Amino acid sequence: MPQYRAPVDDTLFLLTDVLGFHARDNLAGFADASPDVVEAVLREGAKLAEEVLAPVNRVGDLEGCRREPDGSVRTPTGFKSAYDAYAKGGWMGLAVPEEFGGQGLPHTVNTAMQEFASGANLALGMYPGLTQGAMAALLVHGSDEQKALYLPKMVEGAWTGTMNLTEPHCGTDLGLLKTKAVPNGDGSYSLTGTKIFISAGEHDLAENIVHLVIARIEGAPAGTKGISLFVVPKFLVNPDGSLGARNGVSCGSLEHKMGIHGNATCVMNYDGATGWLVGQENRGLNAMFVMMNEARLAVGVQGLGQSEVAYQNAVAYAKERLQGRALTGAKAPDKAADPIIVHPDVRRTLMQIGAFNEAARALMLWTALQADILHRSEDAKERQTADDHLGLLTPVVKGVLTDRGFANAVEAQQLFGGHGYIEEWGMSQFVRDARIAMIYEGANGIQAMDLIGRKLPKDGGRAMMAFLGEVQTFLKDHGEDPAMAPFTQPLQAGLNDLQGAVMWLMQNAFSKPDNAGAGASDFMHLFGLVALGYMWARIAKAALARNAETASPRWEAKLTTGRFFMERMLPETALRLVRIKAGADTTMALADEAF
Amino acid sequence: MPQYRAPVDDTLFLLTDVLGFHARDNLAGFADASPDVVEAVLREGAKLAEEVLAPVNRVGDLEGCRREPDGSVRTPTGFKSAYDAYAKGGWMGLAVPEEFGGQGLPHTVNTAMQEFASGANLALGMYPGLTQGAMAALLVHGSDEQKALYLPKMVEGAWTGTMNLTEPHCGTDLGLLKTKAVPNGDGSYSLTGTKIFISAGEHDLAENIVHLVIARIEGAPAGTKGISLFVVPKFLVNPDGSLGARNGVSCGSLEHKMGIHGNATCVMNYDGATGWLVGQENRGLNAMFVMMNEARLAVGVQGLGQSEVAYQNAVAYAKERLQGRALTGAKAPDKAADPIIVHPDVRRTLMQIGAFNEAARALMLWTALQADILHRSEDAKERQTADDHLGLLTPVVKGVLTDRGFANAVEAQQLFGGHGYIEEWGMSQFVRDARIAMIYEGANGIQAMDLIGRKLPKDGGRAMMAFLGEVQTFLKDHGEDPAMAPFTQPLQAGLNDLQGAVMWLMQNAFSKPDNAGAGASDFMHLFGLVALGYMWARIAKAALARNAETASPRWEAKLTTGRFFMERMLPETALRLVRIKAGADTTMALADEAF
């Protein structure tokens, strides 16, 4: 039975020592998030993840969800009580303003908890995850009335949320959508259409489900400029907040998926369902983007969560499984064979996953902190910088953490040999579950295009210049420190590759956009490597400081792991740059028939 | 419903134009394998794969195998009749000598057919695949009596074969095995023990199952020097070949696996089962290696097969699915959107998989040809060279074709967006099925260690020197040809990296074996890239020649695809070399507790 341990200590170290979280008292709500409070919250969250969410992960995979003939959906055994524990613990509203019943804590803390929840049980964690996304959209774009009506119940966990974008013929290209909204004359609309791949679209965990749905108001312009966002509750809500009649929305069927079986992925039929506009008419995509950006970061976090739980179980197996002898002589001569962790190729695998996870966690928290600055700072300039950062890094966190998160789950599974392929051992589930994160909320190819085509050139490249400048400043500040040399020198090389890629794109992609498209995925990964390398350099700096205070194997281990990243993983930037510079000519040369 | 088209034309081109297959009339049986015969055989094989094996692939995944209370195992609906068609077509004995009822055709032709079968239906193709492996071991190590008793029935497909190595506590480290063999006094032995992960261990496709089992004869030395190989039929065989009593071997349970559901993966219990020694006492590992080497190549072929079928379906989807517009302006202005094949990132993905598949197919056939030379040439020197090549390339074909084959299936699945995650579309099955090939017949980490620790230093590095020399000679011969420059120049760079890695290992790995272990996986992939690059250079040469004869988009497409490999894929050798040269220090530095 696989185990999960939430990485609380590493998270606290990153917040406190690396990211200066507690020096952020200028941000609303941060003063309340003292070190003691944050630690207590995360330890409580870890307990929930480890003792309540993780134990029902495998049963969720085995049983999946079941649609009954009446269209209701039953979640797997144990999901309801685990969900209730999550809701009762106040986790849903951790970062929601207190006026709606939330705890008003920083989004950064909530992000740490999202990692724990999705590492422990991805399928279950998605129900609250989507609810948080829907709340984020309502907070920004909902009317006061809508906020008052929906948010308190969602914070309680009594109601959950969904996002309804995809239709059978349109996923990425939302301009094609057909779902229609006809004004009822009383301020409400009547929605008709079919949505697919709706996670948590129908289930038995909550009393009501608050669907956020994009649709086209009759007569609206074609394409993305005619899309509006609606709130469509499963049960209509009376003005006093009590539940009224069943709305005309139902689950037509459940999808049979590769993984996340415990989450109900629904085909949702809207048959004249009553909905209310959220935000402005025809500005739905804008409103939806709030939810999508939040969701994209959360999906990156899921990639890390699966990478972490797969890693932990691979470590445990590698210490226990006896097979062969160390190349340098028996390490456990009293046993029939050595534990496989003695083998360099096994260790290489573990180092690679571990070195990724630590830096990815730093990147995730650093980016989450920008969201807090954006929403809570009173300094306009600071807000703008944070907004730039958030826009630029969101596709990187989503794309890189899920691509590598999946690849790491596969590598961790590999250490189990044949047992990794047998479902009982649980490694297959991590791989199958992690796979979805590369796809939903914008497939990673779309993230790469968003980065290279939209975020990079935006405002004359201001966000990218700020990132490059920040890393360069760090390197200048620490370039003379010999203890930092194993980190700063490789990072400078990686940064040069990133700068080289940006330069090449400036010169070659504006005139010929295919050059951007053909290099998009490599650029996203090149950027991700440098961002992770920068995180490692900052971790190293903090670990050196702590080690100077009190020498400990814990800090030494961080420095070694960081060096591994610098020696073996960061140099991939050079390969990515070669590929980008190869341009689009060969990639685009074949006629369609030649494939 | 996914489709499969066997790549017959490409296979014929590789055999005839690239590998000089038909110039090999000095090899026994090759004179009969005229171009017409080979083409007819492969077209017939393609038909079987496309029309009989592929159509039951998905039902195999859905239904899986079922163990009945009496220990018998039912294969999925349609497997029996598909298997019968395969057997009746004479495919099982395609390369088996005529004296045992086979057709005596080259192993190379059989390898091409193995790709078709495993691309069409991996789980089903494994039943005959294992039978061919077992026949190979009996052909080399079996007594005349054993060959006469078992081979004709296996060639007919009336009986199938298995290989029984793994036990619960021992996979890679076979020296730990516990299954015991006690002499019965009449030349037979009584075998007792438990084997796990036995593919095709029990099923309803054939009248009898011929298990090849490794066990320790009572009193044999400990470790690998005390392992013997036995043949243990499910039903005892009377001297006239008719079936006698049921033997004491049975399927205790079936494993629940991530994929290849249609193949019965059994726990096999040997309760005093009667078996007969194959080859010499305590020399079982040697005998087993014949089967394992054959099986390792066949598993590499499976990786390619899954990569190919995933590619074909991704191409079809990319041409059909309408989403977004080309960056350079609408390509299908009459439609609501362009087919996604217009997008550079989609094309990059397809080019990458396609460029791998063609070269991997060449590498597979080239290596299979060495097996034919080894077994059929009368020239001792030629046989030795072929043996060297085969030993050296077998772990590369197994490790690289399955690692990349799986990764390619994942990339192909990615192009389907959300649909890729839904089981009905079939892409998930390709991914789940392909995953096993990285694990069985020696996990790829073991392949890498076999390559770097055994095959590379063997005979003073003779095999590697021969490989490097052959590529260098090719580069010298074609270095002046400007049409070949896009291929020879990158190949030279890749070859230099490979030579650099070999040099570094010579200087740093003998004294410190961990340096080899920590770089093993990177070395295997570096070698694989150069081998694939060499194949592309040879394909390019042949395509240029054909194009000069009769210009055609087919040859142009090959040249473009080859350039893509050279520009974007081969440069990975530099990264691999950096990692190898990083050595083992950082990888091995952490205490076990630090993980």
CSV table of N, CA, C and O in Angstrom, one decimal, chain B residues 452-513:
chain,number,residue,atom,x,y,z
B,452,ILE,N,27.2,-1.2,-20.6
B,452,ILE,CA,28.4,-0.5,-20.2
B,452,ILE,C,29.4,-1.4,-19.4
B,452,ILE,O,30.6,-1.2,-19.5
B,453,GLY,N,28.8,-2.4,-18.7
B,453,GLY,CA,29.6,-3.2,-17.8
B,453,GLY,C,30.1,-4.5,-18.4
B,453,GLY,O,31.2,-5.0,-18.0
B,454,ARG,N,29.4,-5.0,-19.4
B,454,ARG,CA,29.7,-6.3,-20.0
B,454,ARG,C,30.1,-6.1,-21.4
B,454,ARG,O,31.2,-6.5,-21.9
B,455,LYS,N,29.2,-5.6,-22.2
B,455,LYS,CA,29.3,-5.6,-23.7
B,455,LYS,C,30.4,-4.7,-24.1
B,455,LYS,O,31.2,-4.9,-25.1
B,456,LEU,N,30.5,-3.5,-23.5
B,456,LEU,CA,31.5,-2.5,-23.9
B,456,LEU,C,33.0,-3.0,-23.7
B,456,LEU,O,33.8,-3.0,-24.6
B,457,PRO,N,33.3,-3.5,-22.5
B,457,PRO,CA,34.7,-3.8,-22.2
B,457,PRO,C,35.0,-5.2,-22.8
B,457,PRO,O,36.2,-5.6,-22.8
B,458,LYS,N,34.1,-6.0,-23.2
B,458,LYS,CA,34.3,-7.4,-23.6
B,458,LYS,C,35.3,-7.5,-24.7
B,458,LYS,O,35.3,-6.7,-25.7
B,459,ASP,N,36.2,-8.4,-24.6
B,459,ASP,CA,37.3,-8.6,-25.7
B,459,ASP,C,38.0,-7.3,-25.9
B,459,ASP,O,38.3,-7.0,-27.1
B,460,GLY,N,38.3,-6.6,-24.9
B,460,GLY,CA,39.1,-5.4,-25.1
B,460,GLY,C,38.4,-4.3,-25.9
B,460,GLY,O,39.0,-3.5,-26.5
B,461,GLY,N,37.0,-4.4,-25.8
B,461,GLY,CA,36.3,-3.3,-26.5
B,461,GLY,C,36.1,-3.6,-28.0
B,461,GLY,O,35.8,-2.7,-28.8
B,462,ARG,N,36.4,-4.8,-28.4
B,462,ARG,CA,36.4,-5.1,-29.9
B,462,ARG,C,35.1,-4.7,-30.6
B,462,ARG,O,35.2,-4.1,-31.7
B,463,ALA,N,34.0,-5.1,-30.0
B,463,ALA,CA,32.7,-4.8,-30.7
B,463,ALA,C,32.5,-3.3,-30.8
B,463,ALA,O,32.1,-2.9,-31.9
B,464,MET,N,32.8,-2.6,-29.8
B,464,MET,CA,32.6,-1.1,-29.9
B,464,MET,C,33.5,-0.5,-30.9
B,464,MET,O,33.1,0.4,-31.7
B,465,MET,N,34.8,-1.0,-30.9
B,465,MET,CA,35.7,-0.4,-31.9
B,465,MET,C,35.3,-0.7,-33.3
B,465,MET,O,35.4,0.1,-34.2
B,466,ALA,N,34.7,-1.9,-33.5
B,466,ALA,CA,34.2,-2.2,-34.8
B,466,ALA,C,33.1,-1.3,-35.2
B,466,ALA,O,33.0,-0.8,-36.4
B,467,PHE,N,32.2,-1.0,-34.3
B,467,PHE,CA,31.0,-0.2,-34.6
B,467,PHE,C,31.6,1.2,-34.9
B,467,PHE,O,31.2,1.8,-36.0
B,468,LEU,N,32.4,1.8,-34.1
B,468,LEU,CA,33.0,3.1,-34.3
B,468,LEU,C,33.7,3.2,-35.7
B,468,LEU,O,33.5,4.1,-36.4
B,469,GLY,N,34.4,2.1,-35.9
B,469,GLY,CA,35.2,2.1,-37.2
B,469,GLY,C,34.3,2.0,-38.4
B,469,GLY,O,34.5,2.7,-39.4
B,470,GLU,N,33.2,1.3,-38.3
B,470,GLU,CA,32.2,1.2,-39.4
B,470,GLU,C,31.6,2.6,-39.7
B,470,GLU,O,31.5,3.0,-40.9
B,471,VAL,N,31.2,3.3,-38.7
B,471,VAL,CA,30.6,4.6,-38.9
B,471,VAL,C,31.6,5.6,-39.4
B,471,VAL,O,31.3,6.3,-40.4
B,472,GLN,N,32.8,5.5,-38.9
B,472,GLN,CA,33.9,6.4,-39.4
B,472,GLN,C,34.2,6.2,-40.8
B,472,GLN,O,34.4,7.1,-41.6
B,473,THR,N,34.2,4.9,-41.2
B,473,THR,CA,34.5,4.5,-42.6
B,473,THR,C,33.3,5.1,-43.5
B,473,THR,O,33.6,5.7,-44.6
B,474,PHE,N,32.1,4.9,-43.1
B,474,PHE,CA,31.0,5.5,-43.8
B,474,PHE,C,31.2,7.0,-44.0
B,474,PHE,O,30.9,7.5,-45.1
B,475,LEU,N,31.5,7.7,-42.9
B,475,LEU,CA,31.7,9.1,-43.0
B,475,LEU,C,32.8,9.5,-43.9
B,475,LEU,O,32.7,10.5,-44.7
B,476,LYS,N,33.9,8.7,-43.9
B,476,LYS,CA,35.0,9.0,-44.8
B,476,LYS,C,34.5,8.8,-46.3
B,476,LYS,O,34.8,9.6,-47.1
B,477,ASP,N,33.8,7.7,-46.5
B,477,ASP,CA,33.4,7.4,-47.9
B,477,ASP,C,32.4,8.5,-48.4
B,477,ASP,O,32.3,8.6,-49.6
B,478,HIS,N,31.7,9.1,-47.6
B,478,HIS,CA,30.6,10.1,-48.0
B,478,HIS,C,30.9,11.5,-47.6
B,478,HIS,O,30.0,12.4,-47.8
B,479,GLY,N,32.0,11.7,-47.0
B,479,GLY,CA,32.3,13.1,-46.5
B,479,GLY,C,32.4,14.1,-47.5
B,479,GLY,O,32.2,15.3,-47.3
B,480,GLU,N,32.7,13.7,-48.8
B,480,GLU,CA,32.9,14.7,-49.8
B,480,GLU,C,31.7,15.0,-50.6
B,480,GLU,O,31.6,15.8,-51.5
B,481,ASP,N,30.6,14.2,-50.3
B,481,ASP,CA,29.4,14.3,-51.1
B,481,ASP,C,28.5,15.4,-50.5
B,481,ASP,O,28.0,15.3,-49.4
B,482,PRO,N,28.4,16.5,-51.3
B,482,PRO,CA,27.6,17.7,-50.7
B,482,PRO,C,26.2,17.3,-50.4
B,482,PRO,O,25.6,17.8,-49.4
B,483,ALA,N,25.6,16.4,-51.2
B,483,ALA,CA,24.2,16.0,-50.9
B,483,ALA,C,24.1,15.3,-49.5
B,483,ALA,O,23.0,15.3,-48.9
B,484,MET,N,25.2,14.7,-49.1
B,484,MET,CA,25.2,13.9,-47.8
B,484,MET,C,25.6,14.8,-46.7
B,484,MET,O,25.5,14.3,-45.5
B,485,ALA,N,26.0,16.0,-46.9
B,485,ALA,CA,26.6,16.8,-45.8
B,485,ALA,C,25.6,17.1,-44.7
B,485,ALA,O,26.0,17.1,-43.5
B,486,PRO,N,24.3,17.3,-45.0
B,486,PRO,CA,23.3,17.5,-43.9
B,486,PRO,C,23.2,16.3,-43.0
B,486,PRO,O,22.7,16.4,-41.9
B,487,PHE,N,23.8,15.1,-43.4
B,487,PHE,CA,23.7,13.9,-42.6
B,487,PHE,C,25.1,13.6,-42.0
B,487,PHE,O,25.2,13.2,-40.9
B,488,THR,N,26.1,13.7,-42.9
B,488,THR,CA,27.4,13.3,-42.4
B,488,THR,C,28.0,14.2,-41.3
B,488,THR,O,28.6,13.8,-40.4
B,489,GLN,N,27.7,15.5,-41.5
B,489,GLN,CA,28.3,16.5,-40.5
B,489,GLN,C,27.8,16.3,-39.1
B,489,GLN,O,28.5,16.1,-38.1
B,490,PRO,N,26.4,16.3,-39.0
B,490,PRO,CA,25.9,16.0,-37.6
B,490,PRO,C,26.3,14.6,-37.1
B,490,PRO,O,26.5,14.5,-35.9
B,491,LEU,N,26.3,13.6,-38.0
B,491,LEU,CA,26.7,12.3,-37.5
B,491,LEU,C,28.1,12.3,-37.0
B,491,LEU,O,28.4,11.6,-36.0
B,492,GLN,N,29.0,13.0,-37.7
B,492,GLN,CA,30.4,13.1,-37.1
B,492,GLN,C,30.4,13.7,-35.7
B,492,GLN,O,31.1,13.2,-34.9
B,493,ALA,N,29.6,14.7,-35.5
B,493,ALA,CA,29.6,15.3,-34.2
B,493,ALA,C,29.0,14.3,-33.2
B,493,ALA,O,29.6,14.2,-32.0
B,494,GLY,N,28.0,13.6,-33.5
B,494,GLY,CA,27.5,12.6,-32.6
B,494,GLY,C,28.5,11.5,-32.3
B,494,GLY,O,28.7,11.0,-31.2
B,495,LEU,N,29.2,11.0,-33.4
B,495,LEU,CA,30.2,10.0,-33.2
B,495,LEU,C,31.3,10.5,-32.3
B,495,LEU,O,31.8,9.7,-31.5
B,496,ASN,N,31.7,11.7,-32.5
B,496,ASN,CA,32.7,12.3,-31.6
B,496,ASN,C,32.3,12.2,-30.1
B,496,ASN,O,33.1,11.9,-29.2
B,497,ASP,N,31.0,12.5,-29.9
B,497,ASP,CA,30.5,12.5,-28.5
B,497,ASP,C,30.6,11.0,-28.0
B,497,ASP,O,30.9,10.8,-26.8
B,498,LEU,N,30.2,10.1,-28.9
B,498,LEU,CA,30.2,8.7,-28.4
B,498,LEU,C,31.7,8.3,-28.2
B,498,LEU,O,32.0,7.6,-27.1
B,499,GLN,N,32.6,8.6,-29.0
B,499,GLN,CA,34.0,8.3,-28.8
B,499,GLN,C,34.5,9.0,-27.5
B,499,GLN,O,35.2,8.4,-26.7
B,500,GLY,N,34.1,10.2,-27.3
B,500,GLY,CA,34.5,10.9,-26.1
B,500,GLY,C,34.0,10.2,-24.9
B,500,GLY,O,34.7,10.1,-23.8
B,501,ALA,N,32.8,9.7,-24.9
B,501,ALA,CA,32.2,8.9,-23.8
B,501,ALA,C,33.0,7.6,-23.5
B,501,ALA,O,33.3,7.3,-22.4
B,502,VAL,N,33.3,6.9,-24.6
B,502,VAL,CA,34.1,5.7,-24.5
B,502,VAL,C,35.4,6.0,-23.9
B,502,VAL,O,35.9,5.3,-22.9
B,503,MET,N,36.1,7.0,-24.4
B,503,MET,CA,37.4,7.4,-23.8
B,503,MET,C,37.3,7.7,-22.3
B,503,MET,O,38.1,7.3,-21.5
B,504,TRP,N,36.3,8.5,-22.0
B,504,TRP,CA,36.2,9.0,-20.6
B,504,TRP,C,35.9,7.7,-19.7
B,504,TRP,O,36.5,7.6,-18.6
B,505,LEU,N,35.1,6.8,-20.2
B,505,LEU,CA,34.8,5.6,-19.4
B,505,LEU,C,36.1,4.8,-19.2
B,505,LEU,O,36.3,4.2,-18.2
B,506,MET,N,36.9,4.7,-20.3
B,506,MET,CA,38.1,3.9,-20.2
B,506,MET,C,39.0,4.5,-19.1
B,506,MET,O,39.7,3.7,-18.4
B,507,GLN,N,39.0,5.8,-19.1
B,507,GLN,CA,39.9,6.4,-18.1
B,507,GLN,C,39.4,6.5,-16.7
B,507,GLN,O,40.1,6.6,-15.7
B,508,ASN,N,38.0,6.5,-16.6
B,508,ASN,CA,37.5,6.7,-15.3
B,508,ASN,C,36.6,5.6,-14.7
B,508,ASN,O,36.2,5.8,-13.5
B,509,ALA,N,36.2,4.6,-15.5
B,509,ALA,CA,35.3,3.7,-15.0
B,509,ALA,C,35.9,2.4,-14.5
B,509,ALA,O,35.4,1.7,-13.6
B,510,PHE,N,37.1,2.0,-15.0
B,510,PHE,CA,37.7,0.8,-14.5
B,510,PHE,C,38.1,0.9,-13.1
B,510,PHE,O,37.9,0.0,-12.3
B,511,SER,N,38.7,2.1,-12.8
B,511,SER,CA,39.2,2.3,-11.4
B,511,SER,C,38.0,2.6,-10.5
B,511,SER,O,38.1,2.4,-9.3
B,512,LYS,N,36.9,3.1,-11.0
B,512,LYS,CA,35.8,3.5,-10.2
B,512,LYS,C,34.5,3.1,-10.8
B,512,LYS,O,33.9,3.9,-11.6
B,513,PRO,N,34.1,1.9,-10.6
B,513,PRO,CA,32.9,1.3,-11.4
B,513,PRO,C,31.7,2.2,-11.2
B,513,PRO,O,30.8,2.2,-12.1
